[in-house]
XYZ file of C-alpha atoms in Angstrom:
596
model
C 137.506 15.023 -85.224
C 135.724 13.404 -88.302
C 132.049 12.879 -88.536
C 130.183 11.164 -90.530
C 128.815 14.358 -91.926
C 131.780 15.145 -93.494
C 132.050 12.007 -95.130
C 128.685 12.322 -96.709
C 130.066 15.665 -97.909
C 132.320 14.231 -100.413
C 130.621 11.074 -101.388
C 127.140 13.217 -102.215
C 129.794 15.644 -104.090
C 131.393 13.265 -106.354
C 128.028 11.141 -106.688
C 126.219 14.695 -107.754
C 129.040 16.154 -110.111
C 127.837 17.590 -113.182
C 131.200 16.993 -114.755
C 135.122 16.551 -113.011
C 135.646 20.488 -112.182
C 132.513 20.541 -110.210
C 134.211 18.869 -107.573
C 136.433 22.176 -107.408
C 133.952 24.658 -108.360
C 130.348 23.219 -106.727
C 131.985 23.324 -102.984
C 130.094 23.832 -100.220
C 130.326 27.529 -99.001
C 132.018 26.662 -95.749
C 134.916 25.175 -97.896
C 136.214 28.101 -99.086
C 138.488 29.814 -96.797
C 139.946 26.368 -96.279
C 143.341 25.678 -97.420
C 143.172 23.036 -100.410
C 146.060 23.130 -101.807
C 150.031 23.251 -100.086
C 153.770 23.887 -101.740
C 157.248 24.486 -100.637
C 158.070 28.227 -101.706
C 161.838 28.789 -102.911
C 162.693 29.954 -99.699
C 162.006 26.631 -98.335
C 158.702 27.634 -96.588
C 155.430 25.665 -96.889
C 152.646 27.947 -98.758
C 148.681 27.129 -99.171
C 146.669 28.491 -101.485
C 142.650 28.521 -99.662
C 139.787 26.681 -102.173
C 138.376 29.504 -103.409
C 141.350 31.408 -104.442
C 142.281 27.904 -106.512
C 138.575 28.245 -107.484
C 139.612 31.842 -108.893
C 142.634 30.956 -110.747
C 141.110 27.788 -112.519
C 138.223 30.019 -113.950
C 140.097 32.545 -115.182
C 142.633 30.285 -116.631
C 139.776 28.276 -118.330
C 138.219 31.753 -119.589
C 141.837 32.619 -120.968
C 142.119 28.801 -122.803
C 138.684 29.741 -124.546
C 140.323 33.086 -125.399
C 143.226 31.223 -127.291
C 141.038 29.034 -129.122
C 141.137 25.909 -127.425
C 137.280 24.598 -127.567
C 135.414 20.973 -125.971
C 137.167 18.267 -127.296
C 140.641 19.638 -127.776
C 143.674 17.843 -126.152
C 145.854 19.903 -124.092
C 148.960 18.633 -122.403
C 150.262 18.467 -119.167
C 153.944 18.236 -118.427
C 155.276 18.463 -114.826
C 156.267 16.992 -111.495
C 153.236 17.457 -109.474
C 152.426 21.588 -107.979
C 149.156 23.667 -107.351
C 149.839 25.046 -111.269
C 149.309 21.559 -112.657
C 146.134 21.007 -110.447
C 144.867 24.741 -111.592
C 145.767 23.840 -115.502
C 143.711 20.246 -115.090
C 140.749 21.725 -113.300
C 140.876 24.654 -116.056
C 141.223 22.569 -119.033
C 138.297 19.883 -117.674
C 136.273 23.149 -116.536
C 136.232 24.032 -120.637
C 135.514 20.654 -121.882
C 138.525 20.174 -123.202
C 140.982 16.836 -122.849
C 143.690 16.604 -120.441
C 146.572 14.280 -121.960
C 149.373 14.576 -118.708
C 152.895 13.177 -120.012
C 155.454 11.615 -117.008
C 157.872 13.741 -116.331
C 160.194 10.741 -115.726
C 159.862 10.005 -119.052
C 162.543 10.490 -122.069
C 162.006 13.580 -124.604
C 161.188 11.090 -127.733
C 158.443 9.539 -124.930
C 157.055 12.424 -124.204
C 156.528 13.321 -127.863
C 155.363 10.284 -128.704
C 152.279 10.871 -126.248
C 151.643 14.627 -127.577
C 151.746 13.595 -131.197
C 149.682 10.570 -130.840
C 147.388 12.678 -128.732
C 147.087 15.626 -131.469
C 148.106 18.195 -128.446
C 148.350 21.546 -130.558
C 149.394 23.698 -126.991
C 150.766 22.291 -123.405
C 151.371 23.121 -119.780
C 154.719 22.930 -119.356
C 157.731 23.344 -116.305
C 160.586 25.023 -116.679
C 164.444 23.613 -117.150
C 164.605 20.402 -117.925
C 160.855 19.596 -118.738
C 160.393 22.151 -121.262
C 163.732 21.084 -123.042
C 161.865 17.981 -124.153
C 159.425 19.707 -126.702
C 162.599 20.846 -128.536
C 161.607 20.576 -132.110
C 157.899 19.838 -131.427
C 155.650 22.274 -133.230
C 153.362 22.697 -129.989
C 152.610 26.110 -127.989
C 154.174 26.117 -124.810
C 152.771 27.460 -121.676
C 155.611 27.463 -119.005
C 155.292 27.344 -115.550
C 157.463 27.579 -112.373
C 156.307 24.892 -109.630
C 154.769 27.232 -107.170
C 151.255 28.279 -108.183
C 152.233 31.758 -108.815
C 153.093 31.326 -112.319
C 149.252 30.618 -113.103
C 148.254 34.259 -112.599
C 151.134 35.362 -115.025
C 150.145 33.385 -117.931
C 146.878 34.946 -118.020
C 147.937 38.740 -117.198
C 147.582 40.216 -120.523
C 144.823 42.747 -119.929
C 143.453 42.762 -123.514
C 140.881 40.019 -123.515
C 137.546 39.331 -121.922
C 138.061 37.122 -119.168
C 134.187 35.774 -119.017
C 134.044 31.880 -119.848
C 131.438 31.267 -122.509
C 131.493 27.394 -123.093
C 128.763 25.836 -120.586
C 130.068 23.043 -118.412
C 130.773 19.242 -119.727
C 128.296 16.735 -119.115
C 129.583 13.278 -117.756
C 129.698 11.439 -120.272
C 132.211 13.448 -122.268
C 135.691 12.926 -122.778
C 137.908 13.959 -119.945
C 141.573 12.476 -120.410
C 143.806 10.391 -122.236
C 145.779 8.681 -119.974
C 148.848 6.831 -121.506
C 149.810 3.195 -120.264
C 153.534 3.072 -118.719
C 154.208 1.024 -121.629
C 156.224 -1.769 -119.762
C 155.705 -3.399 -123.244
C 155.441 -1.922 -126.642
C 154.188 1.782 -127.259
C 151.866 3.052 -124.691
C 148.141 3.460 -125.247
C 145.950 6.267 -124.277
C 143.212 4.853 -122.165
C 140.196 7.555 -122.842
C 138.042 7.782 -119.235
C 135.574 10.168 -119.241
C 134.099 12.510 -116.471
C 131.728 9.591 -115.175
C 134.622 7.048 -115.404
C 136.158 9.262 -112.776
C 133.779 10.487 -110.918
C 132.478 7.118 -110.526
C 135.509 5.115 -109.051
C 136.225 8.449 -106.996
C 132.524 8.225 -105.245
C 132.903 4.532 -105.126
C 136.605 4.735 -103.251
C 134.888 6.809 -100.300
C 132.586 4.593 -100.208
C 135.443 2.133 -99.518
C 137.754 4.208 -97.323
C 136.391 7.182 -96.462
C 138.047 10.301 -96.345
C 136.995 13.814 -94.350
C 137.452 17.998 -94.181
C 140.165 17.424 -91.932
C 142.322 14.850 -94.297
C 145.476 15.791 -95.930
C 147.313 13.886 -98.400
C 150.645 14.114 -99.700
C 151.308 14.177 -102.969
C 154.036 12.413 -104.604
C 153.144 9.561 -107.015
C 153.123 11.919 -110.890
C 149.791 12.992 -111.138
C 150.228 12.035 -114.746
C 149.506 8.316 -113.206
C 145.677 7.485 -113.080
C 146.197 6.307 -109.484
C 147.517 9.665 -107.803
C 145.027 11.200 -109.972
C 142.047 10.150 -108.950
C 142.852 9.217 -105.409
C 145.342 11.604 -104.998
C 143.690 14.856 -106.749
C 140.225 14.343 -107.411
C 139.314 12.767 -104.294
C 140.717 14.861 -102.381
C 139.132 17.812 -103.753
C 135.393 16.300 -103.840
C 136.087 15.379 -100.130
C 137.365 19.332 -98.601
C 141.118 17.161 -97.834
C 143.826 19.347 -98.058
C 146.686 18.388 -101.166
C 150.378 18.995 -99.974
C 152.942 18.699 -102.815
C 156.073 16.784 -101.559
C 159.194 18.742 -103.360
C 160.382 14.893 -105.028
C 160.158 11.398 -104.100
C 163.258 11.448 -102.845
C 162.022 14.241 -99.840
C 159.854 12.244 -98.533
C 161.617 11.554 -95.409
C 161.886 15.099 -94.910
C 158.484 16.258 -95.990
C 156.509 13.754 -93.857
C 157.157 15.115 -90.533
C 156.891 18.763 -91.503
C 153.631 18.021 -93.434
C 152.208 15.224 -91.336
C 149.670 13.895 -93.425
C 146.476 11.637 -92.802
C 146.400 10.230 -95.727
C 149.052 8.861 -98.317
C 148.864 7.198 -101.891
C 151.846 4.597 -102.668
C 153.535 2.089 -104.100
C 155.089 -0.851 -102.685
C 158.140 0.096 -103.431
C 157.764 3.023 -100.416
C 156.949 0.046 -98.026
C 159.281 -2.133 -98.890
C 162.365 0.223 -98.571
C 160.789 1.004 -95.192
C 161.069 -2.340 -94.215
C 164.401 -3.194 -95.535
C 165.772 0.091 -94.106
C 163.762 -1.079 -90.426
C 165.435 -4.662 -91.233
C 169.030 -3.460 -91.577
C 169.082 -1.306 -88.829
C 167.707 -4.180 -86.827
C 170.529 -6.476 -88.026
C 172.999 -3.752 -87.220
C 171.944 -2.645 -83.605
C 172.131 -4.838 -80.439
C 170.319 -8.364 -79.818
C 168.085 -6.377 -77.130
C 166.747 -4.543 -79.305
C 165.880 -7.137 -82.371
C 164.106 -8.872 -79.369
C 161.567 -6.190 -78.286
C 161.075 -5.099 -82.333
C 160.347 -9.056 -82.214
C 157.863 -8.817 -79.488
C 156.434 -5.717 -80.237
C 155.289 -7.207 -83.791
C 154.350 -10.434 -82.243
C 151.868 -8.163 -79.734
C 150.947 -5.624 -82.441
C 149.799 -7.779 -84.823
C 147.720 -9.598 -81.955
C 146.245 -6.261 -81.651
C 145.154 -5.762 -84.622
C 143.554 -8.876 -85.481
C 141.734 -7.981 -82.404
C 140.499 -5.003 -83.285
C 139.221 -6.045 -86.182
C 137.052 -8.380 -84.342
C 135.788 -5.278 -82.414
C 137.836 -6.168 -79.471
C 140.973 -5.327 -77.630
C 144.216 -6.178 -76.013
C 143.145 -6.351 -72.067
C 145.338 -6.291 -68.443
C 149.062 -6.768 -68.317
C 149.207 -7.275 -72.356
C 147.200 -3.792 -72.956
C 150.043 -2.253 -70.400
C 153.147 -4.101 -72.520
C 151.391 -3.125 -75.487
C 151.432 0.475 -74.638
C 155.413 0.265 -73.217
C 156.502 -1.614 -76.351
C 154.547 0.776 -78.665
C 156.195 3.719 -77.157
C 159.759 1.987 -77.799
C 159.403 0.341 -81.082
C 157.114 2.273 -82.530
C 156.265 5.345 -81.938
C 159.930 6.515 -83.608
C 158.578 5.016 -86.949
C 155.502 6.574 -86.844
C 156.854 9.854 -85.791
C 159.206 10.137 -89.086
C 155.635 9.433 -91.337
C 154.233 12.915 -89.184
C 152.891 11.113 -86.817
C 149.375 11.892 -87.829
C 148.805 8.693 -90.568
C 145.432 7.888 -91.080
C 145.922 5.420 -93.617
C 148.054 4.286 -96.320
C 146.981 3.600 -99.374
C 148.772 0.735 -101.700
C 147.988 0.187 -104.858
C 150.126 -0.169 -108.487
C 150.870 -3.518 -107.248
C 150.330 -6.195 -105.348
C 152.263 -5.095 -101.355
C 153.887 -8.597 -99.880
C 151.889 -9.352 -96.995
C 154.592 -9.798 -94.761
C 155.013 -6.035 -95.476
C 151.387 -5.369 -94.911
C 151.698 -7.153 -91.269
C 154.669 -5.315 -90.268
C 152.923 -1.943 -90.925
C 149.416 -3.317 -89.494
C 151.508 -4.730 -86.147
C 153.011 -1.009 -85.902
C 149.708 0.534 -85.885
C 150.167 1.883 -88.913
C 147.077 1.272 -91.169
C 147.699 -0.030 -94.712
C 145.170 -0.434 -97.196
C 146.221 -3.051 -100.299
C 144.139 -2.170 -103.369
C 143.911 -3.051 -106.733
C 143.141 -1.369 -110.104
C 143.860 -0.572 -114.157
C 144.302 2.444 -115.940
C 141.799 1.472 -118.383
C 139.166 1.473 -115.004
C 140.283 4.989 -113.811
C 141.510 3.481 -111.943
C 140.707 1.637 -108.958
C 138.198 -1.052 -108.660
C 139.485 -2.880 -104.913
C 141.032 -1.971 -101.686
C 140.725 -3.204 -98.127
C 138.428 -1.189 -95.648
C 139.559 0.165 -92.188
C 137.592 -2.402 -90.858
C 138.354 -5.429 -92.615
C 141.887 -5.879 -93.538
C 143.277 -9.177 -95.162
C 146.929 -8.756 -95.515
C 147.606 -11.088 -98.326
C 145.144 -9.697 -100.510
C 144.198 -6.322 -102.541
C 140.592 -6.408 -100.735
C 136.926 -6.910 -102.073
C 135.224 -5.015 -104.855
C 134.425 -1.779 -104.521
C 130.601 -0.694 -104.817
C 129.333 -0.797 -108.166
C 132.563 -2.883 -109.213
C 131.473 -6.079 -110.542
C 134.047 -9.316 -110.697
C 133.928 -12.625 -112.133
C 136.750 -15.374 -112.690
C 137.706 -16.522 -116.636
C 138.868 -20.369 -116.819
C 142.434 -19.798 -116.598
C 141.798 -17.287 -113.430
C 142.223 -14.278 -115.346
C 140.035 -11.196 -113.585
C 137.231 -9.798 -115.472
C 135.188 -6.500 -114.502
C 132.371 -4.253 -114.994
C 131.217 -1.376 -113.684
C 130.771 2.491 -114.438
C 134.565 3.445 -113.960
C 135.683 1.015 -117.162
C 136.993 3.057 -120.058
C 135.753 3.782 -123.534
C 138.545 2.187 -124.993
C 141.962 2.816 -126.600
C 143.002 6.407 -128.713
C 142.676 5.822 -131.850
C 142.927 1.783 -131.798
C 139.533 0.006 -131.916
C 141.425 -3.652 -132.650
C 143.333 -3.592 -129.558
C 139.883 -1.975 -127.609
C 138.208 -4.991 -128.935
C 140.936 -7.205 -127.301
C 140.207 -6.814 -123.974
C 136.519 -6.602 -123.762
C 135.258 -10.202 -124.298
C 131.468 -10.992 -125.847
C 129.233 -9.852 -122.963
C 131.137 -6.467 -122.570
C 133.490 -7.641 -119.425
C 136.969 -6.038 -119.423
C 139.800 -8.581 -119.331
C 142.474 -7.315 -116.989
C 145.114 -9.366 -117.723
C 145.715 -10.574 -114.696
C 145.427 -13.912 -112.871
C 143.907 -13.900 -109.454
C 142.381 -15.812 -106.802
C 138.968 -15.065 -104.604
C 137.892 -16.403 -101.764
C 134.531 -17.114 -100.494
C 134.306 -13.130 -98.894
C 135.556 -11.786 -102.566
C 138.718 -10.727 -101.547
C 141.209 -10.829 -104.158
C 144.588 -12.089 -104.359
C 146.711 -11.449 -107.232
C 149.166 -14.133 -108.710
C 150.802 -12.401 -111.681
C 150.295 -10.325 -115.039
C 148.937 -13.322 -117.562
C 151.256 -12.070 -119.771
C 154.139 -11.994 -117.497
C 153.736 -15.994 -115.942
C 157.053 -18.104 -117.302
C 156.931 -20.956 -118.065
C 160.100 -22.888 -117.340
C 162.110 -25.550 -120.284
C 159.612 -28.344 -118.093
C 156.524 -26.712 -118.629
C 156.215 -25.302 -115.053
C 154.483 -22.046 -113.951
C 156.518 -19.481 -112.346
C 154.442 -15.949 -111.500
C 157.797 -13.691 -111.146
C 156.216 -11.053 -108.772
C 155.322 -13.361 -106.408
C 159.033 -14.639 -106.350
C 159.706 -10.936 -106.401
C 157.888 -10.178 -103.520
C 160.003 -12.383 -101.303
C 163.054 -11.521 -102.013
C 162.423 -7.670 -102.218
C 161.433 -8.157 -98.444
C 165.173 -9.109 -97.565
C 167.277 -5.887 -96.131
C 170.050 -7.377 -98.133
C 168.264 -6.595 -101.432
C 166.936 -3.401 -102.890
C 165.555 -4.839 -106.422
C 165.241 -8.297 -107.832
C 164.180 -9.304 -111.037
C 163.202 -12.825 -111.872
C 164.558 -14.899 -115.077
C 162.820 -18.175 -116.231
C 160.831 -18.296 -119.219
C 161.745 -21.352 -121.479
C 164.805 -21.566 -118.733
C 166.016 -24.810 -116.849
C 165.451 -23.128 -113.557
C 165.093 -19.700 -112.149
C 167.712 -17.532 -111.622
C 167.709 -13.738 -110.390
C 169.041 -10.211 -111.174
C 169.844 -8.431 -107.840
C 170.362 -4.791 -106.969
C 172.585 -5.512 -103.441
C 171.901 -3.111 -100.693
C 175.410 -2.403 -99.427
C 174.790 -1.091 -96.438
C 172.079 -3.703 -95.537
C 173.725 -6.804 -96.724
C 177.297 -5.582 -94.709
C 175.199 -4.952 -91.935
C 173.135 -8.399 -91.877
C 176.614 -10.458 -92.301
C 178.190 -8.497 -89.590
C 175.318 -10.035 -86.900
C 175.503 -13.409 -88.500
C 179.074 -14.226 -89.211
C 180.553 -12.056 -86.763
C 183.252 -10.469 -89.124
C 183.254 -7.770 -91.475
C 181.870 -8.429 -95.293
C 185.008 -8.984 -97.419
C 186.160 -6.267 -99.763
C 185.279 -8.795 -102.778
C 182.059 -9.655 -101.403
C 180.101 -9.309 -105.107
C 182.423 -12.331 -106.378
C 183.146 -13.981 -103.314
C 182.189 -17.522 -103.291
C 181.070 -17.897 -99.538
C 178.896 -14.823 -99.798
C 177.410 -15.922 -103.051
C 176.516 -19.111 -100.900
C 175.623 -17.591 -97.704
C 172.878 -15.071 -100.011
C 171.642 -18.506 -101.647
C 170.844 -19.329 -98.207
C 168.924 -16.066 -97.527
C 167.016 -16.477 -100.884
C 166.027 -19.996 -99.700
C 164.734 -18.746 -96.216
C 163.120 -15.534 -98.104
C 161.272 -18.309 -100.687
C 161.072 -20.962 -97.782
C 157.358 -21.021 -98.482
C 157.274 -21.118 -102.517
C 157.246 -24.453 -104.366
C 161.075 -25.670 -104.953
C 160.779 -24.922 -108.798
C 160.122 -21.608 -108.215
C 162.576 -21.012 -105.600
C 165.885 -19.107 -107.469
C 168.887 -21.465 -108.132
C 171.569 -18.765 -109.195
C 171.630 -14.943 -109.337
C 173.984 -12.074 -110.264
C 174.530 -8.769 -108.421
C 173.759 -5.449 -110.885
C 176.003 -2.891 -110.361
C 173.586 -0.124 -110.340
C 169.691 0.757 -109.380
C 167.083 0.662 -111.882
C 165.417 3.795 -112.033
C 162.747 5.655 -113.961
C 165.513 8.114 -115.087
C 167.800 4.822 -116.529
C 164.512 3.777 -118.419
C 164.553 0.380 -116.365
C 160.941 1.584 -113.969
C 158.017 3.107 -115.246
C 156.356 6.159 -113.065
C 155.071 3.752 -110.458
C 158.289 2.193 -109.922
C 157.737 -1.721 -112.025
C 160.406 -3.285 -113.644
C 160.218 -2.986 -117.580
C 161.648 -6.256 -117.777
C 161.852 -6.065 -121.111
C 164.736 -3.084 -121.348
C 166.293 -4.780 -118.210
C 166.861 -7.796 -120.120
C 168.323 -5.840 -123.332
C 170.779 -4.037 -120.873
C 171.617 -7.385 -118.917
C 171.638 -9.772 -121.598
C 175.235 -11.014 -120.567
C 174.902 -10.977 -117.290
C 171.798 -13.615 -117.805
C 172.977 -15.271 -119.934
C 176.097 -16.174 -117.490
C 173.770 -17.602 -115.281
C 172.932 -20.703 -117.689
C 176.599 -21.932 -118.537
C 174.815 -25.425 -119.191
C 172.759 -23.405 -122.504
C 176.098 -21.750 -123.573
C 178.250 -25.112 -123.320
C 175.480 -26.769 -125.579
């Protein structure tokens, strides 16, 4: 059970914070014997690690920092798929006064150096295998670690040094990070936040959803990213939530149900293959059963609008609600842990036909909306109040207003100092009266909910002078079980066209129910099934204008990942490097240009 004492708790805690650690260190006493912090051991067994034995290991590794010479104001790195060691190294370098620069682990070796050097990172956290491979070359000291907290205690075991911590604690308005940008675009820039940026958008997101004692997240977004981060790790640990490291994104499925968490931080990209994978199996299975998924959604979402009104389903629908939820549902729900609070969506904008399917489920989702460079969330939908289509209102002590062209402009305490090292480009994006520019176009209605369009500097424009926002054409295709990625073409184009990463499995499945025979061997160069997927696309984009519906497309052999350099950490397309690797593919879809 949650109270609202709890909740005070961790707002009070993150509102009262001296500096970032003391959301670790300044617990209340009957936090301590708590578990905080949970890993998958090497023999496959899930470990926890109470909050005062994390408390322990960060001071003594912040003591042992001081010993080595690192002093307030010195970057050290992070490198690392998220673990209890790189939560102990961030508390212990923030403890000191010190900078935390975290590099992506997803990221290439002349990436990752890029961020260190540009940084000035003299020594750095770093995994074994693979990761530490990457600073081959790089004249940086190297602290290794293992992935399963124990490795924290043996980096500090040398006996000969005096393990007191001299340097008093930060105040808030020092330096606390350099975050880099994913860098979908040109080299990435290190946003500098400092301990109020953080703590600030961290006490302002419980006062949009709160969180309690009893909450436990699972953590699988890189902590590198300035979303998991403060949502995923500070929050958390101002609140008395418990932090459970999934092993890799792609154990999810597994680690769910063992874990069960209250509380998850995503992408839509986690949603979306949910849906498609929901959608295929749907297409695949018997006509009974697409009919009471149908009605089951249909009634769910009834439900939930609802509840949000403070009311109920009543009589015979309250009893075919609870049958159909049993059925449908409960399966889906079961394979998240069963124990879902709320999700979490942000990176983003999530497709609101996405965001109904999950809501009708009774499966809370929470759209929300933020930058890097405002540490980073500034939006998000309450429990309470839930508008599917949008990324919610502002969150307290956020302040919005609309530019001319639509673009979204902020203030507030989270927004950043600037960019490392680059006052020109810092300049760029705060305008005269000190509000940041986000780059992004958006629309607000009369509650202040926001909607996002589109990056401003991602909008085409097609050869007639027409708008096309590509995510939003995105969105609707990305929905479709037959499709696992899509990437839009149009800019100074005759028409839009399409990239598409097929889902084999889903697409066979899908023309199995409709046409009643099995998908030809050919099917990626078959004329009927290019057709018949036109026809999908249309009914997928049935609502967008025609212009910006997609005229032709091409299947891509192979799935853009973060490894292939084609998806930053949270999973967007760098459409840039797509179009390098794809140029002749695209180009094949305007004959008409290569005739001329």
């Amino acid at each position: 059970m949650t109270s609202d004492k709890q909740f005070c708790s961790g707002f009070q805690q993150a509102r009262q914070a001296g500096c970032l650690s003391d959301l670790l260190l300044a617990s209340p006493a009957e936090w301590l014997d708590k578990p905080l912090l949970r890993y998958r051991s090497s023999d496959g067994e899930w470990n926890s690690w109470s909050r005062i034995k994390v408390q322990q290991a960060v001071l003594r590794l912040a003591a042992w920092l001081e010993f080595k010479g690192v002093r307030p104001g010195d970057r050290v790195g992070i490198l690392g798929h998220n673990c209890p060691e790189w939560f102990i190294a961030d508390f212990a370098i923030l403890r000191l006064g010190a900078v935390t620069v975290p590099a992506y682990f997803t990221d290439p070796p002349e990436a990752v150096q890029y961020v260190l050097d540009d940084a000035g990172v003299s020594l750095v956290f770093v995994e074994e295998g693979d990761q530490l491979h990457k600073l081959d070359g790089v004249d940086v000291e190297r602290l290794p670690f293992h992935g399963d907290a124990e490795s924290i205690s043996t980096i500090t075991c040398d006996e000969q040094w005096d393990n007191a911590l001299k340097a008093s604690c930060p105040d808030r308005s020092q330096l606390a990070t350099l975050i880099y940008t994913s860098g979908t675009t040109g080299f990435p820039k290190g946003v500098m936040l400092t301990h109020d940026n953080i703590l600030s958008d961290v006490a302002a997101g419980i006062g949009g959803v709160p969180v309690f004692e009893d909450d436990l997240f699972l953590s699988f977004l890189p902590a590198s990213h300035a979303f998991e981060r403060t949502v995923g790790h500070f929050l958390p640990a101002a609140c008395g939530s418990q932090i459970a490291y999934a092993e890799a994104i792609t154990t999810l499925l597994r680690d769910m149900p063992e874990v069960s968490p209250t509380i998850m931080i995503s992408v839509p990209r986690l949603y979306e293959k949910i849906y498609a994978g929901v959608q295929a199996k749907l297409a695949a299975g018997p006509g009974l059963k697409r009919k009471l998924f149908n009605l089951a959604q249909k009634l769910g979402m009834e439900r939930f609008e609802l509840r949000q009104q403070g009311s109920d389903l009543a009589g015979g629908k309250a009893l075919l609600w609870k049958i159909l939820d049993g059925v449908v549902n409960a399966k889906l729900r079961e394979k998240m842990g069963g124990n879902i609070r709320g999700f979490i969506s942000g990176g983003a904008a999530l497709h609101p036909d996405i965001a109904r399917f999950l809501l009708a489920a009774d499966i809370m989702v929470l759209p929300g909306y933020g930058l890097t460079e405002t540490s980073p969330v500034l939006s998000v939908n309450r429990m309470e109040n839930i508008k599917p289509a949008t990324v919610g209102a502002a969150l307290p002590g956020v302040e919005f207003k609309l530019a001319r062209d639509g673009e979204l402009l902020v203030k507030g305490p989270m927004v950043m100092q600037g960019y490392w090292k680059r006052p020109e480009e810092t300049a760029e994006v705060f305008d005269a009266d000190g509000w940041l520019c986000t780059g992004d176009i958006v629309e607000m209605d009369d509650d202040g909910f926001i909607t996002i369009v589109d990056r401003k500097k991602e909008i085409m424009v097609l050869s007639n002078g027409e708008n096309v926002p590509p995510a939003t054409v995105e969105q609707h295709l990305n929905q479709d079980p037959c499709f696992l990625q899509s990437m839009v073409i149009a800019d100074n184009r005759p028409y839009v066209s399409a990239l598409i990463v097929p889902d084999g499995a889903g697409l066979a499945a899908v023309w199995q129910q409709e046409k009643f025979a099995v998908l030809p061997d050919d099917w990626r160069q078959n004329s009927e099934v290019t057709a018949w997927v036109l026809q999908r696309m249309r009914h997928d984009e049935h609502d967008l204008s025609s212009f910006m519906q997609v005229k032709r497309f091409a299947f891509v052999d192979e799935e853009w990942t973060q490894d292939s350099g084609l998806l930053t950490p949270t999973l967007k397309l760098k459409r840039r490097k797509i179009c390098e690797v794809h140029h002749a593919l695209i180009e094949s879809l305007y004959p008409e240009a290569v005739e001329e």
